[in-house]
Coordinates of C-alpha atoms in Angstrom, one line a residue:
X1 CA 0.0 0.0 0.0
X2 CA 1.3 3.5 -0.9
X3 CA 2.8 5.8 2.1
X4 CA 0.6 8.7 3.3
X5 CA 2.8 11.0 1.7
X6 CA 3.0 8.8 -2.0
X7 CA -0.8 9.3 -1.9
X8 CA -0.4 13.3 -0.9
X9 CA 1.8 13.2 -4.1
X10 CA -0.3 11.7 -6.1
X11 CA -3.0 14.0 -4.9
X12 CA -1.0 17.2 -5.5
X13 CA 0.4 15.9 -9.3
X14 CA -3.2 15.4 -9.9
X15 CA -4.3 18.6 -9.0
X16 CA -1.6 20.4 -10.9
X17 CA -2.9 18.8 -13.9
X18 CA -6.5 20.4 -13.2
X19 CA -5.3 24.0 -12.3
X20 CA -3.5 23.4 -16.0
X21 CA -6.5 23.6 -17.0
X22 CA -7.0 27.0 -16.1
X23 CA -5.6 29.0 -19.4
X24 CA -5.9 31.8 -21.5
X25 CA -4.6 29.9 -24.4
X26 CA -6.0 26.6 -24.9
X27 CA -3.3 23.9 -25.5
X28 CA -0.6 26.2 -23.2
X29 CA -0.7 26.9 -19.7
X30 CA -1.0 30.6 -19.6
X31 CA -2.6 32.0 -16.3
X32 CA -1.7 36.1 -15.9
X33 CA -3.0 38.2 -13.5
X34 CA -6.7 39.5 -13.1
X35 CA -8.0 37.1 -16.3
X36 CA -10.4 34.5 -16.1
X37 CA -8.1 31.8 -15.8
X38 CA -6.5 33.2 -13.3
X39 CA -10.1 33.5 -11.3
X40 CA -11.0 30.2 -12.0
X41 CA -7.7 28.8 -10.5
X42 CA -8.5 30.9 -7.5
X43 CA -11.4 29.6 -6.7
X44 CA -10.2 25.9 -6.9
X45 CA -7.4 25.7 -4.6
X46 CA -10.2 28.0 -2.3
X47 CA -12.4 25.4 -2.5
X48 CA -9.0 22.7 -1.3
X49 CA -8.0 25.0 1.3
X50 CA -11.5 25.4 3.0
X51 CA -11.7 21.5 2.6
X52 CA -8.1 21.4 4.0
X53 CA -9.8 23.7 7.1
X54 CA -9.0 26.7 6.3
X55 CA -10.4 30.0 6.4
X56 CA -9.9 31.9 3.4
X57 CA -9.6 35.5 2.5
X58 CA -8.9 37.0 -1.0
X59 CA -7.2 40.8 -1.3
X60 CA -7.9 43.2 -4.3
X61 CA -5.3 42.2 -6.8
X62 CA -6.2 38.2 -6.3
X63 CA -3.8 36.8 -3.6
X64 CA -5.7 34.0 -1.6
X65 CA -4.8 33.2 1.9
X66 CA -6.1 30.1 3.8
X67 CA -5.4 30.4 7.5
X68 CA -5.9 27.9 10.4
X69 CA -5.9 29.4 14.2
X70 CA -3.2 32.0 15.4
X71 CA -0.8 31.6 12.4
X72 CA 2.7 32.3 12.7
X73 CA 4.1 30.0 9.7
X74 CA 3.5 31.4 6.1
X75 CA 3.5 28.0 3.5
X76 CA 3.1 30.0 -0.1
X77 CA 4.1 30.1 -3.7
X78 CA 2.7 31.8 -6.9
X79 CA -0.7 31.0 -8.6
X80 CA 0.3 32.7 -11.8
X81 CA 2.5 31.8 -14.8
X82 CA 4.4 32.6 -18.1
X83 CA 3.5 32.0 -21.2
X84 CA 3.6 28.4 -22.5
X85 CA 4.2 27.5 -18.9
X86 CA 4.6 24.0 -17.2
X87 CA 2.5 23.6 -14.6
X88 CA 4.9 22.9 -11.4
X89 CA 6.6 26.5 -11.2
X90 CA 4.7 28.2 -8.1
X91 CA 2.1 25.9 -8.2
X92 CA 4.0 23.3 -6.1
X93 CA 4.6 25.0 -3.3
X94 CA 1.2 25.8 -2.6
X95 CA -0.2 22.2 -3.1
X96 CA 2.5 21.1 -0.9
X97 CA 1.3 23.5 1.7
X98 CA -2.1 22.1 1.3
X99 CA -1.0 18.4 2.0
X100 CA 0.7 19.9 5.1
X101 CA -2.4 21.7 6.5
X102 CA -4.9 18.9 5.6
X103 CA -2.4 16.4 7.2
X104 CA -2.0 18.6 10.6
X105 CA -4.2 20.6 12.9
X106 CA -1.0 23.0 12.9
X107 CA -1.8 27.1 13.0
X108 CA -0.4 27.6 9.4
X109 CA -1.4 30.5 7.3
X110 CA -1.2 29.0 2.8
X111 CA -0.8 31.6 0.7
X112 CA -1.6 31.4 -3.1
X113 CA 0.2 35.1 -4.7
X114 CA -1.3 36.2 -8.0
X115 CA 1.3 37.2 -9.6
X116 CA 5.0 36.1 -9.1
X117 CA 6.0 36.2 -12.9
X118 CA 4.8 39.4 -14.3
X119 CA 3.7 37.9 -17.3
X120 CA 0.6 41.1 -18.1
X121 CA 2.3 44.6 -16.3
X122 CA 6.0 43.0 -16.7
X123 CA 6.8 43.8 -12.6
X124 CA 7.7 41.1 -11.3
X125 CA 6.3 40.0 -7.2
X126 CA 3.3 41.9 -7.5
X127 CA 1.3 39.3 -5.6
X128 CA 3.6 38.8 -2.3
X129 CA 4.2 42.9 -3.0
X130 CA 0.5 43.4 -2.3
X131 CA 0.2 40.6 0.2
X132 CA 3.1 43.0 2.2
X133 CA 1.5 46.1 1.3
X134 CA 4.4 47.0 -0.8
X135 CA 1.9 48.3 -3.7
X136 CA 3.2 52.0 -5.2
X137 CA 0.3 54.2 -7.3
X138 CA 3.0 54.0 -9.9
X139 CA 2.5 50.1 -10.2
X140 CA -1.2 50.7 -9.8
X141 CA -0.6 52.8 -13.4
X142 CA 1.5 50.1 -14.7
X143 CA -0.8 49.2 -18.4
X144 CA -0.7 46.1 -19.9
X145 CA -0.5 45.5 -24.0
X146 CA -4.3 47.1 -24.5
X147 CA -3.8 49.7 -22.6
X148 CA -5.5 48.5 -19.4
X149 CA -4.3 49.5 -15.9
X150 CA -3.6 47.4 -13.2
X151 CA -5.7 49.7 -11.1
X152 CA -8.7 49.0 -14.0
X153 CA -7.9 45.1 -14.4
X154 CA -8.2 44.4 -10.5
X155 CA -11.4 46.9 -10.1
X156 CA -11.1 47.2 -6.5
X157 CA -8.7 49.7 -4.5
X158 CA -6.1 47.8 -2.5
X159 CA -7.6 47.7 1.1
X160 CA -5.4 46.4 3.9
X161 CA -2.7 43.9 3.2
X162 CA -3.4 40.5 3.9
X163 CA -0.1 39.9 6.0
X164 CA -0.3 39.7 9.6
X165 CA 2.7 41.5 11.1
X166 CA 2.7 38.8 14.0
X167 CA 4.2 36.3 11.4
X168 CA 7.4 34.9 12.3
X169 CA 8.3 32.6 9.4
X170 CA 7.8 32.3 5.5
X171 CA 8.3 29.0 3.6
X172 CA 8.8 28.3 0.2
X173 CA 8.5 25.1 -1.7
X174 CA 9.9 25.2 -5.3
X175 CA 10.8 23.3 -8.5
X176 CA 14.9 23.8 -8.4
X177 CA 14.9 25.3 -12.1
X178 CA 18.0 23.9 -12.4
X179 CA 20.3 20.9 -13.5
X180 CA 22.2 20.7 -10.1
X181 CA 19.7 18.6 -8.2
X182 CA 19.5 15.9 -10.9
X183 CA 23.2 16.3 -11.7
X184 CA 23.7 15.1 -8.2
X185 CA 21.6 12.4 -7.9
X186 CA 19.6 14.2 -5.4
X187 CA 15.5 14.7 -4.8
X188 CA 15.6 17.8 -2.4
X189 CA 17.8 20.9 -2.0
X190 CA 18.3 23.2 0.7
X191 CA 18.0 27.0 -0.4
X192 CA 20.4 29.4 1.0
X193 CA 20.3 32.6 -0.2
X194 CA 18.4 33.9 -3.5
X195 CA 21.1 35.5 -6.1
X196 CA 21.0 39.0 -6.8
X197 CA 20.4 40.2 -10.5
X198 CA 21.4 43.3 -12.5
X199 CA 19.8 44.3 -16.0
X200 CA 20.9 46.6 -18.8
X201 CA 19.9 47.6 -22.3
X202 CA 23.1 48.4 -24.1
X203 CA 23.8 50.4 -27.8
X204 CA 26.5 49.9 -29.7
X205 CA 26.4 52.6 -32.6
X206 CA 28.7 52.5 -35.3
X207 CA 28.8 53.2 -38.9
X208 CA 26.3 51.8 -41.5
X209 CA 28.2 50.8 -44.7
X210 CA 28.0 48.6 -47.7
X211 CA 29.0 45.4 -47.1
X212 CA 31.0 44.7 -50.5
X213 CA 32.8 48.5 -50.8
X214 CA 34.2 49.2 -47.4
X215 CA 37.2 47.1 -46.2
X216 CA 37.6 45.4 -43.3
X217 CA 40.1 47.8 -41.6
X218 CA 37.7 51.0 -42.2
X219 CA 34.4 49.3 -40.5
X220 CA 32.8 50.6 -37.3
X221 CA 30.8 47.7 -36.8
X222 CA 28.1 47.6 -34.2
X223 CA 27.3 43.9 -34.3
X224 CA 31.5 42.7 -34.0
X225 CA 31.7 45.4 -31.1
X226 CA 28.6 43.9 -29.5
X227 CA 29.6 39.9 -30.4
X228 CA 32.9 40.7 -28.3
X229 CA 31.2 42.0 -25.6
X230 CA 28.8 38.9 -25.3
X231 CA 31.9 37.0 -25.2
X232 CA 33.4 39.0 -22.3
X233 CA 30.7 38.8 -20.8
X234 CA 31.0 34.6 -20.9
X235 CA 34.2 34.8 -19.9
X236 CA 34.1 36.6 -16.7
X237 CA 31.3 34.6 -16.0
X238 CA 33.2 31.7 -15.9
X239 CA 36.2 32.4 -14.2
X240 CA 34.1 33.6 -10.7
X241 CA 32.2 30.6 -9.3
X242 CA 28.3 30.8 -9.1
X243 CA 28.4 34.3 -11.6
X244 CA 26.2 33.3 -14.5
X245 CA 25.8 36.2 -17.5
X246 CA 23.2 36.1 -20.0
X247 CA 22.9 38.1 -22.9
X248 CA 19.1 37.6 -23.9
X249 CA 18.8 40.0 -26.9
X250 CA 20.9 40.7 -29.6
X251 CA 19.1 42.9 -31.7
X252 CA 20.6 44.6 -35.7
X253 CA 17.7 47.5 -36.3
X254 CA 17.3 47.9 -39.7
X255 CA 19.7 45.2 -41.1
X256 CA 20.1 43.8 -44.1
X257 CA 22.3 41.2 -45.7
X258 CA 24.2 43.6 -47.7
X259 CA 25.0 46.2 -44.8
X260 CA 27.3 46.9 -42.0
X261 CA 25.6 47.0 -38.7
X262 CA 25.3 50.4 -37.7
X263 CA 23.6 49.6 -34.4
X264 CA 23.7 46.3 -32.3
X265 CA 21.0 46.4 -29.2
X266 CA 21.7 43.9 -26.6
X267 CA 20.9 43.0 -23.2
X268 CA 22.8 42.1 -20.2
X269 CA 21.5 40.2 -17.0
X270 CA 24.5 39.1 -14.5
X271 CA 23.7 37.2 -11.0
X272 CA 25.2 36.3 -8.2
X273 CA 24.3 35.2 -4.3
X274 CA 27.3 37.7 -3.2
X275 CA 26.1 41.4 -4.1
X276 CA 29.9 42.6 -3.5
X277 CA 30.9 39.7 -6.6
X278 CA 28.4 40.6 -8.8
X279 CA 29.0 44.4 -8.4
X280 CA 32.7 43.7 -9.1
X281 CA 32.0 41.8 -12.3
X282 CA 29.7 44.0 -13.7
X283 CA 32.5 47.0 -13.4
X284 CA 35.0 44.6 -14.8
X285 CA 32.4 44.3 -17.9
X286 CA 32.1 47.4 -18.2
X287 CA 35.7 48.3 -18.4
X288 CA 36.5 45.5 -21.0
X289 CA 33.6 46.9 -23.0
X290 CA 35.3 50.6 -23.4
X291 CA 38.1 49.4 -24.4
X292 CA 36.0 46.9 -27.1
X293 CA 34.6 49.9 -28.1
X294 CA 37.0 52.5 -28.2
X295 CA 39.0 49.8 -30.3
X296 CA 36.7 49.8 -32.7
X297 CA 35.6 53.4 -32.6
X298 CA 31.6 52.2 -31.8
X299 CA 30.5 53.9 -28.6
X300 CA 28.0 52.3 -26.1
X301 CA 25.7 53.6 -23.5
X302 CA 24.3 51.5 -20.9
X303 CA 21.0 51.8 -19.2
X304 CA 19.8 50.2 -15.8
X305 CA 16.8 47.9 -16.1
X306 CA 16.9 46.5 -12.4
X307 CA 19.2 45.8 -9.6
X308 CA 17.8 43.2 -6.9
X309 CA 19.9 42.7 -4.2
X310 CA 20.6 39.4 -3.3
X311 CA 18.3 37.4 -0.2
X312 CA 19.5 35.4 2.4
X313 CA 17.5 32.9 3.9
X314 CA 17.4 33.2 7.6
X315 CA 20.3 30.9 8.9
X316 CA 18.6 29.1 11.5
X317 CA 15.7 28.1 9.4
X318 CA 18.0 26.9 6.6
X319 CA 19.3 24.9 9.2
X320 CA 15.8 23.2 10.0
X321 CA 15.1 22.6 6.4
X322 CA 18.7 20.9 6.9
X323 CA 17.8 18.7 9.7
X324 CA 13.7 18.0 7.4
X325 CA 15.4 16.6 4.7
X326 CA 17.8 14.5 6.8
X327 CA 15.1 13.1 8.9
X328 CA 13.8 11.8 5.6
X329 CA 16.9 9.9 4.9
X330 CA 18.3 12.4 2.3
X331 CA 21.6 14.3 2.3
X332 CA 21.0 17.8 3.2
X333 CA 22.5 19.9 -0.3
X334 CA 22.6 23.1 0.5
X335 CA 22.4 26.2 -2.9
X336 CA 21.1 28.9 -3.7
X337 CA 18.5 30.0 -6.2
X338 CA 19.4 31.8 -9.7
X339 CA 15.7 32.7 -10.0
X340 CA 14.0 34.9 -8.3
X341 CA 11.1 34.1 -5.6
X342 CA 8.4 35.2 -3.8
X343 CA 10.5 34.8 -0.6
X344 CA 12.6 37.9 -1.9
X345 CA 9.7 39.7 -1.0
X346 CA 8.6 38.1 2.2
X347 CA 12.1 38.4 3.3
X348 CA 11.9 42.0 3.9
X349 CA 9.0 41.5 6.2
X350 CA 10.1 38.0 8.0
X351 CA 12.4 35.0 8.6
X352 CA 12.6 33.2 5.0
X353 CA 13.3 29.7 4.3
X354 CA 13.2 27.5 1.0
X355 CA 13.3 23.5 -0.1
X356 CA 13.6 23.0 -3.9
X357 CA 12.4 19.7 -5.7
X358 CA 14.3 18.4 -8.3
X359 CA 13.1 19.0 -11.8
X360 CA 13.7 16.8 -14.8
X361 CA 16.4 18.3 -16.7
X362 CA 16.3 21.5 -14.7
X363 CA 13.5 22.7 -17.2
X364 CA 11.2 25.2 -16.4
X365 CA 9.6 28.2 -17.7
X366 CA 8.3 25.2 -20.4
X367 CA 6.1 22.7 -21.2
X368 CA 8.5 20.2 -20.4
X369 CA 8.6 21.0 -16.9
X370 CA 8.4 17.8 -15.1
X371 CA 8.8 15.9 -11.3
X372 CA 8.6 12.6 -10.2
X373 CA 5.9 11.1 -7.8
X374 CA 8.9 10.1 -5.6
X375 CA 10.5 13.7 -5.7
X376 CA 7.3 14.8 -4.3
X377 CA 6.5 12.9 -1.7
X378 CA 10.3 13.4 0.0
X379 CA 9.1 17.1 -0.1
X380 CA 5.9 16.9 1.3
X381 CA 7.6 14.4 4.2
X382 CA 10.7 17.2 4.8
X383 CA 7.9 19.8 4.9
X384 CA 6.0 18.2 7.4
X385 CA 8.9 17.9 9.4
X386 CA 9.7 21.7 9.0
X387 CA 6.0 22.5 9.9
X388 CA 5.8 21.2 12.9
X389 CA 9.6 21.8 14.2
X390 CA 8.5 25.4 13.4
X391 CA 5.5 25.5 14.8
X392 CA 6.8 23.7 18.1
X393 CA 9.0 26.6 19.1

């Protein structure tokens, strides 16, 4: 006969199928905030958590909350997704937190945030922003591609947040989104900090010419200027341990086979789970870039998209997610997170703590996002064991 916890896996796998279910685009998992997908979704896991004994509360923008007794212990995740999603990213964590609550009488708050991606306004943590009461009237004027506010698409004014200041923990349970787990062997991973990210637009602008009349050692070319600095940009990546550098777009306006770029746009986002690293890198990039470009006689500006610091998980509570997946037999790995989570928010406002699930492949973001029935069950076991260490103290 299956374990308690196989069956709570099979449960939450089969509900993650349903809430797939919930689309804007038939065929794709594509839930953004304040659609009708997103409301149906809603109402469904409302309808688990009150089953789960939970009293349930829902806040302007869409964030749902099902709390049992004097809750000091936040169990959340997101509701929403990206385009073409799979359907683990967010929605794990907060079926997991169901499973917990139905499977103890535990004063545990769940928290369902309704918007984690950004998918519709492009800001990303809007849901565990609003759940804090982090919400600007500049974000309220955010509009999405038809013009619609997020003050219009939610219809009511934000009223009081949903958090209680009186909590004293926030927990996360994630797909990793990476290889690492798998690579290892391993069903569970330990989260200990959340890396910090900086974006940039950068334009190169050289000299458009025709591609058959002007020789080689008279081009300003925007694209070779720009191709060098992608490869910089790999390099010092990889000679600083956990810095990863992505250049996302690599954009020729107006090119044509016969002409010299005259412009290359491209973008630039660099992590790292030491601020002081990632700062360091990003000013050796940009001195390796003026001297790319003064080279080659193609100036580039930068401009800032984001900084995020990086987020620490509370050291103690890393610690008891340590000693949860031990007491389930695992190894405890400890790593931290190149994406970004709802945690980042809730760790301005509380103690933090994470456990990733493996992922197959490390895919997510994608249709192919996948976990095992086994995986699962380990982190609904570890969880447990967090829950009710937590709530014992």
């Amino acid at each position: 006969m299956p374990s308690s916890f196989e069956q709570a896996a099979r449960r939450v796998l089969a509900r993650a199928d349903e809430l797939a279910t919930y689309t804007e685009e038939p065929g794709q998992i594509t839930r953004p905030l304040a659609t009708r997908a997103m409301a149906g979704a809603r109402a469904r896991v409302r309808e688990w958590m009150q089953a789960a004994g939970l009293e349930t509360r829902v806040d302007a923008i869409g964030n749902l909350a099902g709390r049992r007794g004097n809750a000091r212990l936040v169990i959340g995740s997101h509701l929403d997704s990206v385009a073409d999603a799979g359907r683990y990213d967010g929605i794990l964590g907060i079926l997991i937190g169901l499973e917990v609550a139905a499977a103890t009488d535990l004063p545990i708050e769940v928290v369902a945030f309704a918007d984690e991606d950004g998918l519709r306004f492009q800001s990303i943590y809007l849901g565990s922003r609003s759940f804090v009461g982090e919400l600007t009237p500049q974000e309220l004027a955010l509009r999405d591609t038809n013009g619609i506010t997020l003050r219009e698409a939610i219809t009511d004014e934000p009223g009081p947040p949903l958090y209680d200041p009186r909590t004293e923990a926030y927990f996360e349970v994630h797909i990793e989104q990476g290889p690492v787990l798998e690579a290892e062997g391993l069903a569970l991973g330990v989260v200990t900090a959340i890396a910090g990210q900086s974006r940039f637009n950068l334009a190169f602008n050289g000299h458009a010419g025709h591609a058959g009349t002007t020789p080689m050692h008279l081009r300003r070319d925007a694209a070779a200027a720009a191709a060098e600095f992608v490869l910089a940009a790999e390099r010092i990546a990889l000679d600083e341990p956990g810095l990863v550098a992505t250049v996302g777009e690599f954009k020729v306006p107006r090119g044509a086979v016969n002409v010299i770029p005259g412009r290359a746009d491209v973008t630039l986002d660099i992590r790292h789970q030491d601020d002081g690293v990632r700062e360091d890198a990003v000013a050796r990039l940009r001195a390796e870039t003026e001297e790319i470009t003064q080279r080659r006689a193609v100036p580039v500006t930068w401009s800032t998209i984001s900084h995020q610091p990086a987020t620490l998980c509370t050291p103690a509570l890393v610690e008891q997610v340590a000693a949860a997946v031990e007491a389930t037999g695992l190894r405890a790995r400890r790593l931290p997170s190149g994406a970004g989570h709802d945690t980042v928010t809730m760790a301005r406002v509380t103690d933090t703590a994470m456990l990733f699930v493996r992922c197959a492949g490390g895919i997510s973001h994608h249709p192919d996002e996948s976990v095992s029935v086994d995986d699962v069950a380990m982190a609904i076991e570890a969880a447990t064991h967090f829950v009710r260490a937590s709530c014992s103290t």
